[in-house]
Coordinates of C-alpha atoms in Angstrom, one line a residue:
M18 CA 11.3 16.7 -18.1
A19 CA 9.6 14.4 -20.6
R20 CA 7.8 11.4 -19.1
E21 CA 8.6 8.3 -21.2
V22 CA 5.6 6.0 -21.4
I23 CA 5.9 2.3 -22.5
K24 CA 2.6 0.9 -23.7
V25 CA 1.8 -2.9 -23.6
T26 CA -1.0 -4.4 -25.3
A27 CA -4.3 -5.2 -24.1
G28 CA -3.5 -8.9 -24.5
I29 CA -0.9 -8.5 -21.7
A30 CA -3.4 -7.4 -19.1
G31 CA -4.0 -4.2 -20.9
L32 CA -1.2 -2.7 -19.0
A33 CA 0.6 0.6 -19.6
V34 CA 3.7 1.1 -17.5
G35 CA 5.8 4.3 -17.3
L36 CA 9.2 5.1 -16.2
A37 CA 10.2 8.6 -15.2
A38 CA 13.5 9.8 -13.8
C39 CA 15.2 13.2 -13.4
G40 CA 18.7 13.3 -12.2
G41 CA 20.9 10.2 -11.8
G42 CA 18.8 8.9 -8.8
G43 CA 21.4 6.1 -8.4
D44 CA 21.6 3.1 -10.4
G45 CA 22.5 0.5 -7.8
A46 CA 25.8 -0.3 -9.4
S47 CA 27.4 2.9 -8.5
A48 CA 30.6 4.2 -10.2
D49 CA 32.2 4.4 -6.6
G50 CA 33.0 0.7 -6.7
P51 CA 31.5 -2.2 -4.6
P52 CA 29.3 -1.5 -1.7
R53 CA 30.8 -0.8 1.7
D54 CA 29.4 -2.1 4.9
G55 CA 28.9 -0.3 8.1
R56 CA 27.5 3.1 9.4
T57 CA 23.9 4.3 10.2
L58 CA 21.3 5.0 7.5
R59 CA 19.5 8.2 8.9
I60 CA 16.0 8.6 7.8
V61 CA 13.7 11.5 8.9
G62 CA 9.9 11.9 8.7
S63 CA 6.5 12.9 10.0
S64 CA 4.2 9.9 11.2
D65 CA 4.4 6.6 12.4
V66 CA 3.1 3.7 10.6
E67 CA -0.7 2.7 10.9
H68 CA 0.1 -0.9 11.4
L69 CA 3.5 -2.5 12.3
D70 CA 2.2 -5.9 12.3
T71 CA 2.7 -7.7 8.8
A72 CA -0.8 -9.0 8.9
S73 CA -2.4 -5.4 9.0
V74 CA 0.3 -3.3 7.4
A75 CA -1.1 -1.0 4.9
S76 CA 0.9 2.0 3.8
V77 CA 3.8 2.5 1.5
G78 CA 6.2 3.3 4.3
G79 CA 5.1 0.3 6.2
Y80 CA 5.6 -1.9 3.2
G81 CA 9.2 -0.4 2.9
L82 CA 9.9 -0.9 6.7
V83 CA 8.5 -4.6 6.8
R84 CA 10.7 -5.7 3.8
T85 CA 13.9 -5.2 6.2
F86 CA 12.6 -7.8 8.6
A87 CA 9.7 -9.9 7.3
R88 CA 10.0 -12.5 4.3
T89 CA 7.3 -13.7 2.1
L90 CA 7.2 -16.6 -0.1
F91 CA 7.8 -14.4 -3.2
A92 CA 8.7 -10.8 -3.8
T93 CA 9.6 -8.2 -6.4
R94 CA 13.0 -6.8 -6.9
A95 CA 13.9 -3.0 -6.5
S96 CA 15.1 -1.4 -9.6
N97 CA 15.0 2.1 -11.2
D98 CA 13.8 0.5 -14.3
F99 CA 9.8 0.1 -13.4
A100 CA 9.7 -2.8 -16.0
E101 CA 12.1 -4.8 -13.7
T102 CA 10.1 -4.3 -10.6
L103 CA 6.9 -6.3 -12.1
A104 CA 8.3 -9.8 -12.1
V105 CA 7.6 -12.1 -9.3
Q106 CA 10.6 -13.7 -7.9
A107 CA 11.3 -16.4 -5.3
D108 CA 12.0 -15.1 -1.8
A109 CA 11.7 -17.7 0.9
A110 CA 10.2 -20.2 -1.6
A111 CA 13.0 -22.4 -3.0
R112 CA 11.6 -21.8 -6.6
L113 CA 8.7 -20.4 -8.4
P114 CA 6.0 -22.9 -9.2
S115 CA 4.9 -23.8 -12.6
R116 CA 2.8 -26.4 -14.4
E117 CA 6.1 -27.3 -16.1
N118 CA 7.8 -28.2 -12.9
G119 CA 5.0 -29.9 -11.4
D120 CA 4.3 -27.3 -8.6
I121 CA 1.1 -25.9 -10.2
S122 CA -1.9 -28.5 -10.8
K123 CA -2.9 -29.0 -14.4
D124 CA -6.4 -27.4 -13.5
G125 CA -4.5 -24.3 -12.0
R126 CA -6.2 -24.9 -8.4
T127 CA -3.4 -26.5 -6.3
Y128 CA -0.2 -24.8 -5.8
T129 CA 2.9 -26.5 -4.0
I130 CA 5.5 -24.5 -2.5
R131 CA 8.8 -25.6 -1.2
L132 CA 10.7 -23.4 1.2
R133 CA 14.3 -22.3 0.8
D134 CA 16.8 -23.7 3.2
G135 CA 18.6 -21.3 5.6
V136 CA 15.7 -18.9 6.2
M137 CA 16.1 -18.5 10.1
W138 CA 14.1 -16.6 12.9
D139 CA 15.9 -14.3 15.1
S140 CA 14.8 -16.1 18.0
S141 CA 16.8 -17.6 21.1
P142 CA 18.2 -19.7 19.8
P143 CA 17.6 -19.2 16.1
R144 CA 15.5 -21.7 14.3
P145 CA 14.2 -22.4 10.6
V146 CA 11.1 -20.7 9.3
T147 CA 8.7 -23.4 8.8
A148 CA 5.8 -24.1 6.5
Q149 CA 3.5 -23.7 9.7
D150 CA 4.8 -20.2 10.2
F151 CA 3.4 -19.3 6.8
V152 CA 0.2 -21.0 7.7
R153 CA 0.0 -18.8 10.7
G154 CA 0.6 -15.8 8.7
F155 CA -2.4 -16.5 6.5
Q156 CA -4.5 -17.2 9.7
R157 CA -3.8 -14.1 11.3
L158 CA -5.2 -12.2 8.2
C159 CA -8.5 -12.4 9.4
N160 CA -7.9 -11.8 13.2
P161 CA -10.6 -9.7 14.8
A162 CA -8.2 -7.4 16.6
S163 CA -6.4 -5.8 13.5
P164 CA -7.5 -7.5 10.4
S165 CA -5.9 -7.1 7.1
A166 CA -7.2 -4.5 4.6
G167 CA -6.1 -7.2 1.9
K168 CA -8.1 -10.0 3.2
G169 CA -10.6 -10.1 0.5
Y170 CA -8.0 -10.9 -2.0
Y171 CA -7.6 -14.2 -0.3
I172 CA -11.1 -14.7 1.0
S173 CA -12.0 -14.8 -2.8
T174 CA -9.4 -16.9 -4.0
I175 CA -8.3 -19.7 -1.4
K176 CA -10.6 -22.4 -0.6
G177 CA -12.1 -22.3 2.8
M178 CA -10.7 -18.8 3.7
D179 CA -14.2 -17.4 3.8
G180 CA -15.7 -19.4 6.6
F181 CA -12.6 -19.2 8.5
C182 CA -12.5 -15.6 8.5
R183 CA -16.4 -15.5 9.3
G184 CA -16.0 -17.7 12.2
F185 CA -12.9 -15.6 13.4
G186 CA -14.9 -12.4 13.6
G187 CA -16.8 -13.7 16.5
V188 CA -13.6 -14.2 18.5
N189 CA -12.8 -11.6 21.4
A190 CA -10.5 -9.2 19.8
K191 CA -8.9 -8.3 23.1
D192 CA -7.9 -11.8 24.2
A193 CA -4.8 -13.0 22.6
R194 CA -5.4 -16.7 24.0
A195 CA -8.8 -16.8 22.5
I196 CA -7.2 -15.6 19.0
A197 CA -4.4 -18.2 19.1
A198 CA -6.9 -21.0 20.2
Y199 CA -9.1 -20.2 17.3
Q200 CA -6.4 -20.3 14.9
R201 CA -5.2 -23.7 16.4
A202 CA -8.7 -25.3 16.5
H203 CA -9.7 -24.1 13.0
P204 CA -7.5 -24.8 9.8
I205 CA -8.0 -23.1 6.4
E206 CA -8.8 -25.7 4.1
G207 CA -6.9 -24.4 1.3
V208 CA -3.8 -23.5 3.3
R209 CA -1.8 -26.5 4.6
A210 CA 1.7 -27.5 5.8
K211 CA 2.4 -30.7 4.2
D212 CA 5.6 -30.9 6.4
D213 CA 7.9 -28.3 7.7
R214 CA 9.6 -27.5 4.2
T215 CA 6.3 -27.8 2.1
L216 CA 3.0 -25.6 1.7
V217 CA 0.2 -26.6 -0.5
F218 CA -2.6 -24.0 -1.4
R219 CA -5.9 -25.0 -3.0
L220 CA -7.8 -22.2 -4.8
K221 CA -11.6 -21.9 -5.3
R222 CA -10.6 -21.4 -9.1
P223 CA -7.4 -20.6 -11.1
A224 CA -6.1 -17.1 -10.3
S225 CA -3.5 -15.8 -12.8
D226 CA -2.4 -13.3 -9.9
F227 CA -1.8 -15.8 -7.0
L228 CA 2.0 -15.5 -7.1
N229 CA 1.3 -11.6 -6.7
L230 CA -0.8 -12.2 -3.9
L231 CA 1.9 -14.5 -2.2
S232 CA 4.3 -11.7 -2.5
L233 CA 2.4 -9.1 -0.5
P234 CA 3.4 -8.4 3.2
F235 CA 0.3 -9.6 4.6
T236 CA 1.3 -13.2 3.9
A237 CA 4.6 -13.1 5.7
A238 CA 5.6 -15.8 7.9
A239 CA 4.6 -15.4 11.5
P240 CA 6.5 -17.2 14.4
R241 CA 4.9 -18.9 17.1
E242 CA 5.7 -16.3 19.7
Y243 CA 3.1 -14.0 18.1
D244 CA 0.3 -16.0 19.5
A245 CA 1.1 -14.5 22.9
Y246 CA 0.1 -11.1 21.7
V247 CA -3.0 -9.4 20.3
P248 CA -2.6 -8.6 16.8
D249 CA -0.7 -5.3 16.2
S250 CA -1.0 -4.4 19.8
P251 CA 1.7 -2.1 21.6
D252 CA 3.0 -5.4 23.2
L253 CA 3.4 -7.1 19.8
R254 CA 5.1 -4.1 18.3
Q255 CA 7.8 -4.4 21.1
H256 CA 8.3 -8.2 20.5
M257 CA 8.6 -8.4 16.7
I258 CA 10.8 -11.2 15.5
S259 CA 12.7 -10.9 12.3
D260 CA 13.7 -13.4 9.5
G261 CA 15.0 -10.7 7.3
P262 CA 18.5 -8.9 7.3
Y263 CA 17.4 -6.4 9.9
R264 CA 15.7 -6.9 13.3
L265 CA 13.6 -4.2 15.2
E266 CA 16.1 -3.3 18.1
E267 CA 14.1 -0.6 19.5
Y268 CA 10.7 1.2 18.8
R269 CA 9.4 4.3 20.4
P270 CA 6.0 4.7 19.2
G271 CA 5.4 8.1 17.3
I272 CA 9.0 8.8 18.1
S273 CA 11.6 6.6 16.4
Y274 CA 12.7 3.1 15.1
L275 CA 16.1 1.6 15.4
L276 CA 17.0 -1.4 13.2
T277 CA 20.2 -3.6 13.6
R278 CA 21.6 -6.4 11.8
N279 CA 20.0 -9.8 12.5
P280 CA 22.6 -12.2 13.3
A281 CA 20.4 -15.2 12.2
W282 CA 20.1 -14.0 8.7
R283 CA 22.2 -15.3 5.8
Q284 CA 22.9 -13.7 2.3
D285 CA 23.1 -17.0 0.6
A286 CA 19.4 -17.6 1.6
D287 CA 17.9 -14.3 0.6
P288 CA 18.0 -13.6 -3.1
I289 CA 16.0 -10.3 -2.8
R290 CA 17.7 -8.5 -0.1
E291 CA 21.3 -7.3 0.8
R292 CA 22.6 -5.9 4.0
H293 CA 25.2 -3.1 4.0
V294 CA 24.6 -0.5 6.6
A295 CA 25.0 -1.5 10.5
R296 CA 21.9 0.5 11.5
I297 CA 18.7 2.1 10.2
Q298 CA 17.6 5.0 12.3
I299 CA 14.1 6.5 11.6
T300 CA 13.2 9.6 13.4
L301 CA 9.7 10.9 13.4
G302 CA 7.5 13.8 14.3
Q303 CA 9.0 16.1 11.5
D304 CA 5.9 17.2 9.6
S305 CA 7.7 19.9 7.4
P306 CA 9.2 18.6 4.1
E307 CA 11.1 21.9 3.8
T308 CA 12.9 21.1 7.1
V309 CA 13.6 17.3 6.1
Q310 CA 14.9 18.4 2.7
Q311 CA 17.2 21.1 4.6
Q312 CA 18.3 18.1 6.8
I313 CA 19.3 15.8 3.8
E314 CA 21.0 18.5 1.7
Q315 CA 23.1 19.5 4.9
G316 CA 24.2 16.0 5.5
A317 CA 22.2 15.8 8.9
A318 CA 20.0 13.0 7.2
D319 CA 20.1 10.7 4.4
L320 CA 16.6 10.0 3.3
A321 CA 12.9 11.2 4.1
W322 CA 10.6 8.8 5.4
D323 CA 7.3 9.8 4.3
Q324 CA 7.4 12.8 2.5
P325 CA 8.3 13.6 -1.3
V326 CA 10.5 16.4 -2.0
P327 CA 9.0 19.7 -1.4
T328 CA 7.6 21.4 -4.6
S329 CA 9.5 24.6 -4.0
A330 CA 12.8 22.7 -4.1
I331 CA 12.1 20.7 -7.5
P332 CA 13.3 23.3 -10.0
R333 CA 16.6 23.9 -8.6
L334 CA 17.1 20.2 -8.2
R335 CA 16.2 18.8 -11.5
D336 CA 19.7 18.3 -12.6
D337 CA 20.9 17.1 -9.2
P338 CA 22.2 13.4 -9.4
R339 CA 20.8 12.9 -5.9
F340 CA 17.2 13.7 -7.0
A341 CA 14.7 11.7 -9.1
I342 CA 11.3 11.2 -10.1
R343 CA 10.0 7.7 -10.0
E344 CA 7.2 6.3 -11.6
T345 CA 4.5 4.9 -9.2
P346 CA 1.3 4.8 -11.1
N347 CA -1.4 5.6 -8.4
N348 CA -4.4 7.4 -7.6
S349 CA -2.9 9.7 -5.1
P350 CA -4.5 11.6 -3.6
Y351 CA -8.3 11.1 -4.3
L352 CA -11.5 12.6 -2.7
V353 CA -13.4 9.9 -0.9
F354 CA -17.2 10.4 0.0
N355 CA -18.4 9.0 3.2
L356 CA -21.5 7.5 1.9
R357 CA -22.7 6.4 5.4
S358 CA -22.5 9.9 6.9
P359 CA -25.9 11.2 8.6
N360 CA -24.5 14.8 8.3
N361 CA -26.6 17.1 6.2
G362 CA -29.5 15.0 6.0
G363 CA -27.4 12.0 4.4
A364 CA -26.7 14.2 1.5
L365 CA -23.6 12.3 0.5
G366 CA -25.8 9.2 0.3
D367 CA -27.3 10.9 -2.5
R368 CA -25.5 10.2 -6.0
A369 CA -26.7 13.3 -7.4
V370 CA -25.0 15.4 -4.9
R371 CA -22.0 13.5 -5.2
Q372 CA -22.1 13.9 -9.0
A373 CA -22.5 17.6 -8.7
L374 CA -19.4 17.8 -6.6
E375 CA -17.3 16.0 -9.1
Y376 CA -17.3 19.4 -11.1
A377 CA -16.0 21.3 -8.2
V378 CA -12.3 20.3 -8.1
D379 CA -9.6 22.3 -9.8
R380 CA -7.0 19.8 -10.7
S381 CA -4.7 22.3 -12.4
A382 CA -4.1 23.9 -9.0
L383 CA -3.4 20.5 -7.5
I384 CA -0.8 19.8 -10.0
K385 CA 1.0 23.1 -9.2
I386 CA 1.0 22.2 -5.7
V387 CA 2.7 18.8 -6.1
G388 CA 5.3 20.0 -8.5
G389 CA 3.9 20.5 -11.9
P390 CA 3.1 18.4 -14.9
S391 CA 6.4 16.3 -14.7
V392 CA 5.3 14.9 -11.5
A393 CA 1.7 14.7 -11.8
Q394 CA -1.1 14.4 -14.4
P395 CA -4.9 15.0 -13.8
L396 CA -6.9 11.7 -13.3
H397 CA -10.4 11.0 -14.1
T398 CA -10.7 7.4 -13.6
V399 CA -10.5 4.9 -10.6
I400 CA -7.6 3.0 -12.3
P401 CA -4.7 5.2 -13.3
P402 CA -2.8 4.6 -16.3
G403 CA -0.1 1.8 -15.8
N404 CA -2.5 -0.3 -14.3
S405 CA -4.7 -3.3 -15.7
G406 CA -8.1 -2.2 -16.8
Y407 CA -7.3 1.5 -17.3
A408 CA -9.2 3.3 -20.2
A409 CA -9.0 7.0 -20.6
S410 CA -12.1 8.5 -19.8
N411 CA -13.6 11.8 -18.4
P412 CA -17.2 11.7 -17.3
Y413 CA -17.0 15.0 -15.4
P414 CA -14.9 17.4 -17.7
T415 CA -14.1 21.1 -16.6
P416 CA -12.4 23.7 -18.7
N417 CA -8.6 23.5 -18.7
E418 CA -8.7 21.0 -15.5
S419 CA -9.8 24.1 -13.6
G420 CA -13.2 23.0 -12.1
D421 CA -16.7 24.4 -12.9
P422 CA -18.2 25.9 -10.0
G423 CA -21.1 27.1 -12.0
K424 CA -22.2 23.6 -13.1
C425 CA -21.6 22.2 -9.5
R426 CA -23.9 24.8 -8.1
Q427 CA -26.6 24.3 -10.8
L428 CA -26.7 20.5 -10.4
L429 CA -26.3 20.7 -6.5
A430 CA -29.6 23.2 -6.7
K431 CA -31.6 20.3 -8.3
T432 CA -31.0 17.8 -5.5
G433 CA -32.7 20.0 -2.8
H434 CA -29.5 20.1 -0.7
R435 CA -28.7 23.7 -0.7
K436 CA -26.7 24.1 2.5
I437 CA -24.2 21.6 2.9
T438 CA -21.3 21.6 5.4
L439 CA -18.5 18.9 5.1
K440 CA -16.2 17.5 8.0
F441 CA -12.8 17.3 6.3
P442 CA -9.7 15.7 8.1
Y443 CA -6.5 16.1 6.4
R444 CA -2.9 14.7 7.0
T445 CA -0.6 17.2 8.3
N446 CA 2.6 16.1 6.6
S447 CA 4.1 16.8 3.1
V448 CA 1.5 18.9 1.0
H449 CA -1.6 17.5 2.2
K450 CA -2.7 20.5 3.9
L451 CA -2.3 22.7 1.0
I452 CA -4.2 20.1 -1.2
A453 CA -7.2 20.1 1.5
Q454 CA -7.1 23.9 1.4
S455 CA -7.5 24.0 -2.2
I456 CA -10.2 21.5 -2.5
A457 CA -12.0 23.4 0.3
E458 CA -11.8 26.7 -1.7
N459 CA -13.1 24.7 -4.7
L460 CA -16.2 23.6 -2.8
S461 CA -16.8 27.0 -1.3
A462 CA -17.0 28.4 -4.9
C463 CA -19.7 25.6 -5.3
G464 CA -21.5 26.9 -2.4
V465 CA -20.2 24.2 0.1
D466 CA -18.7 24.8 3.5
T467 CA -15.9 22.6 4.8
R468 CA -14.5 22.2 8.4
L469 CA -10.8 21.4 8.1
T470 CA -9.3 19.4 11.0
P471 CA -5.6 18.4 11.1
D472 CA -5.0 14.6 11.7
T473 CA -1.7 14.2 13.2
G474 CA 0.3 11.2 14.6
G475 CA -0.4 8.7 11.9
S476 CA -4.2 8.3 13.0
F477 CA -5.7 9.2 9.6
Y478 CA -5.6 5.8 8.1
S479 CA -5.3 3.6 11.1
S480 CA -8.5 5.0 13.0
T481 CA -10.0 8.3 11.5
I482 CA -11.3 7.0 8.0
A483 CA -10.9 3.2 8.6
T484 CA -13.2 2.8 11.5
P485 CA -16.8 2.2 10.3
A486 CA -18.3 3.3 13.5
R487 CA -16.8 6.9 13.1
A488 CA -18.1 6.9 9.4
R489 CA -21.6 6.1 10.6
E490 CA -21.5 8.7 13.4
G491 CA -20.5 11.4 10.8
Q492 CA -17.2 12.2 12.4
W493 CA -16.0 12.9 8.8
D494 CA -17.7 13.5 5.5
I495 CA -14.8 13.9 2.9
A496 CA -11.3 13.0 3.0
A497 CA -8.3 12.9 0.6
P498 CA -6.2 9.7 1.0
G499 CA -4.0 8.1 -1.6
W500 CA -3.9 4.6 -3.0
T501 CA -0.7 2.9 -4.6
P502 CA -1.5 -0.6 -5.9
D503 CA -0.3 -3.4 -3.9
W504 CA 1.3 -4.7 -7.0
Y505 CA 2.0 -3.9 -10.6
G506 CA 1.6 -5.9 -13.6
N507 CA -1.4 -8.2 -13.8
N508 CA -3.0 -6.1 -11.1
G509 CA -6.5 -5.6 -11.9
R510 CA -8.0 -6.4 -8.5
S511 CA -5.4 -4.4 -6.5
I512 CA -7.5 -1.2 -6.9
I513 CA -11.0 -2.1 -7.4
Q514 CA -11.2 -4.7 -4.8
P515 CA -9.8 -3.3 -2.0
L516 CA -11.2 0.2 -2.4
F517 CA -14.6 -0.8 -3.7
D518 CA -16.0 -4.3 -2.7
G519 CA -18.7 -3.3 -0.2
R520 CA -18.5 -6.9 1.1
G521 CA -15.5 -6.6 2.8
Y522 CA -16.4 -3.4 4.6
G523 CA -15.3 -3.4 8.0
Q524 CA -12.6 -2.4 10.7
N525 CA -9.3 -1.6 8.7
S526 CA -11.2 -1.7 5.4
T527 CA -9.8 0.6 2.7
D528 CA -13.3 1.0 1.3
Y529 CA -13.3 4.0 3.5
G530 CA -16.5 5.7 2.3
G531 CA -18.5 2.4 2.7
Y532 CA -19.3 1.9 -1.1
N533 CA -21.4 -1.1 -2.1
N534 CA -23.0 -1.7 -5.3
P535 CA -23.8 -5.1 -6.1
Q536 CA -23.3 -4.6 -9.8
V537 CA -19.7 -3.6 -9.1
N538 CA -19.3 -6.7 -6.8
A539 CA -20.7 -8.9 -9.6
L540 CA -18.0 -7.5 -11.9
I541 CA -15.2 -8.0 -9.4
D542 CA -16.4 -11.7 -9.4
S543 CA -16.5 -12.0 -13.2
A544 CA -12.9 -10.4 -13.4
L545 CA -11.7 -13.0 -10.7
T546 CA -13.0 -15.7 -12.6
A547 CA -12.0 -14.7 -16.1
A548 CA -10.4 -17.0 -18.5
D549 CA -7.2 -14.8 -18.7
A550 CA -5.9 -11.3 -17.7
G551 CA -7.1 -9.7 -20.8
H552 CA -10.6 -10.5 -20.4
A553 CA -10.3 -9.7 -16.6
A554 CA -9.0 -6.3 -17.5
G555 CA -12.6 -5.5 -19.4
Y556 CA -14.3 -6.3 -16.3
W557 CA -12.0 -4.0 -14.2
Q558 CA -12.6 -1.4 -16.9
Q559 CA -16.4 -1.8 -16.5
A560 CA -16.4 -1.7 -12.8
D561 CA -14.4 1.6 -13.0
Q562 CA -17.0 3.0 -15.2
L563 CA -19.9 2.3 -12.9
I564 CA -18.0 3.4 -9.8
M565 CA -17.6 6.8 -11.6
A566 CA -21.0 6.9 -12.4
D567 CA -21.8 6.5 -9.0
A568 CA -19.3 9.2 -8.1
A569 CA -18.0 7.2 -5.2
I570 CA -14.8 9.2 -5.4
V571 CA -13.3 12.1 -7.1
P572 CA -10.1 11.0 -8.8
L573 CA -7.6 13.7 -8.5
L574 CA -4.1 13.1 -9.5
D575 CA -1.9 10.2 -11.1
R576 CA 1.4 11.3 -9.1
A577 CA 4.8 10.3 -9.6
H578 CA 7.1 10.2 -6.5
T579 CA 9.9 12.6 -6.2
I580 CA 12.7 11.5 -3.8
F581 CA 16.2 13.0 -2.8
R582 CA 19.2 11.3 -1.1
S583 CA 22.1 12.4 0.7
E584 CA 25.5 12.6 -0.8
R585 CA 26.7 9.5 1.2
V586 CA 23.8 7.1 -0.2
H587 CA 24.7 4.7 -2.9
G588 CA 22.9 1.7 -4.3
A589 CA 19.5 3.5 -4.5
L590 CA 17.0 1.0 -6.1
F591 CA 13.3 1.9 -6.1
V592 CA 10.4 0.0 -4.8
P593 CA 7.4 1.2 -6.5
T594 CA 4.9 -0.3 -3.9
A595 CA 6.8 1.2 -0.9
A596 CA 7.3 4.5 -2.7
G597 CA 11.0 4.6 -1.7
Y598 CA 14.4 3.1 -2.1
D599 CA 15.1 -0.4 -0.7
Y600 CA 16.8 0.0 2.6
T601 CA 18.7 -3.3 2.5
R602 CA 20.3 -2.3 -0.8
L603 CA 21.7 0.9 0.3
W604 CA 25.3 1.5 1.3
L605 CA 26.8 4.7 2.7
S606 CA 30.1 6.4 2.0

């Protein structure tokens, strides 16, 4: 299967977007006639989400889930045409702001957002979602209990957000009353409810991607009832309130979700979502992608929750209309070094050691593991193709992408760190174990030992690699997370800033290895203050080059997403940032 790549000039954010699809995969319109309502959508998978609270949701699976019950001011549409998923659309907002309609000030620093009529909370009794509910959502981004991994986007953009977040960090993270009291007593200068129907944002400087930031799930409205709970706590997870088409009827941590129809939701007040299936049942605990695939093909399940199609099944499914390869330009997985680990005499804090290890990995083997060149391409940069700031480069080349253990050994010997043992936790679902084993073999050929440990139950992201104390204690040395940008289009900061801005390092940070280079931080600031997206892309590119010179990570693959649906699933439209179909658009025959 050929991959068609559509290239856009550097003047439009230096973006290259791709579209790949094998099989029909569903076009949403369906030749079977209009959508039918009813029945239960059955989804089967491995791990629970790391964070269910919209303020701290961080995974692609979490993005797909919260889309069903939490609404943001703006959103992007699901589509099997990648280009159609890029544009920001009004969601809970009544319209897109612009200078022409007067909702964006002439200096680009003030945004006035008017809310759409008919957006309702599933409360008792139902009540309208207000501007203050969105203010509360922004305040919760920096809560001390479970802060958002994306808070840096807003700290660097919204006036007064930095000071608000610094003060919030000193509040008792276990005290829901203290957290709510801080929010009530400390307004954010740049986020204000003018009245129940109108929000006003004031920015530090013009931001060409601000509407993208307002489409991220972190910024969803939060009802006043959330003030009674510690953010993302087990108690809050049992008391989620919906303003979307579905509500969380039952949540059994690590076991299952049951979503049912939200009676307060109105189709005429939601231009992004639909609602056809009566129930969405997500069953967790199945780590084997082969078993999940078998269940879908046999009609016992409809979709996989958190696992792509197993590699072994791809050749026989290529012409099956239920199978598709969807473009999700990403850095997934990549190898991250824990720069703060005290193990091996602090070897990973030595740039020369990390540079030596860059030569160890056999990417050709990893490509075979995930399904071959139609599914993945080798990646050598922080920013993958299809994202703003990408420029082809290979600073650590190896023959045929197969690694160069000889060069790795030679460079490692020069560092004086001759005996290294690395703690390597890995995710147990999908092909992550095979990927970890392959990398471990590569490192062994380089003279580096590894201690592989399975990380089950969804704790890999939520605690293992996102807890600074664990990094400082040396509980892990290397890991292989993945990163899908929070948005596509004008998205330069959606890769470099969350992964490498050391100023935001802390609990739930996605700068997992604790990387902090003042030069990179300065380039981030330059990109954020650039006159236009084209100039910003140049700064992102320079940051990429510096990060790779520092060998903060080993990029591995730019991997598309393989997906399969049961015979009875129709209206399958893809959401790239969620690496899955939009559950609200599906219907069942």
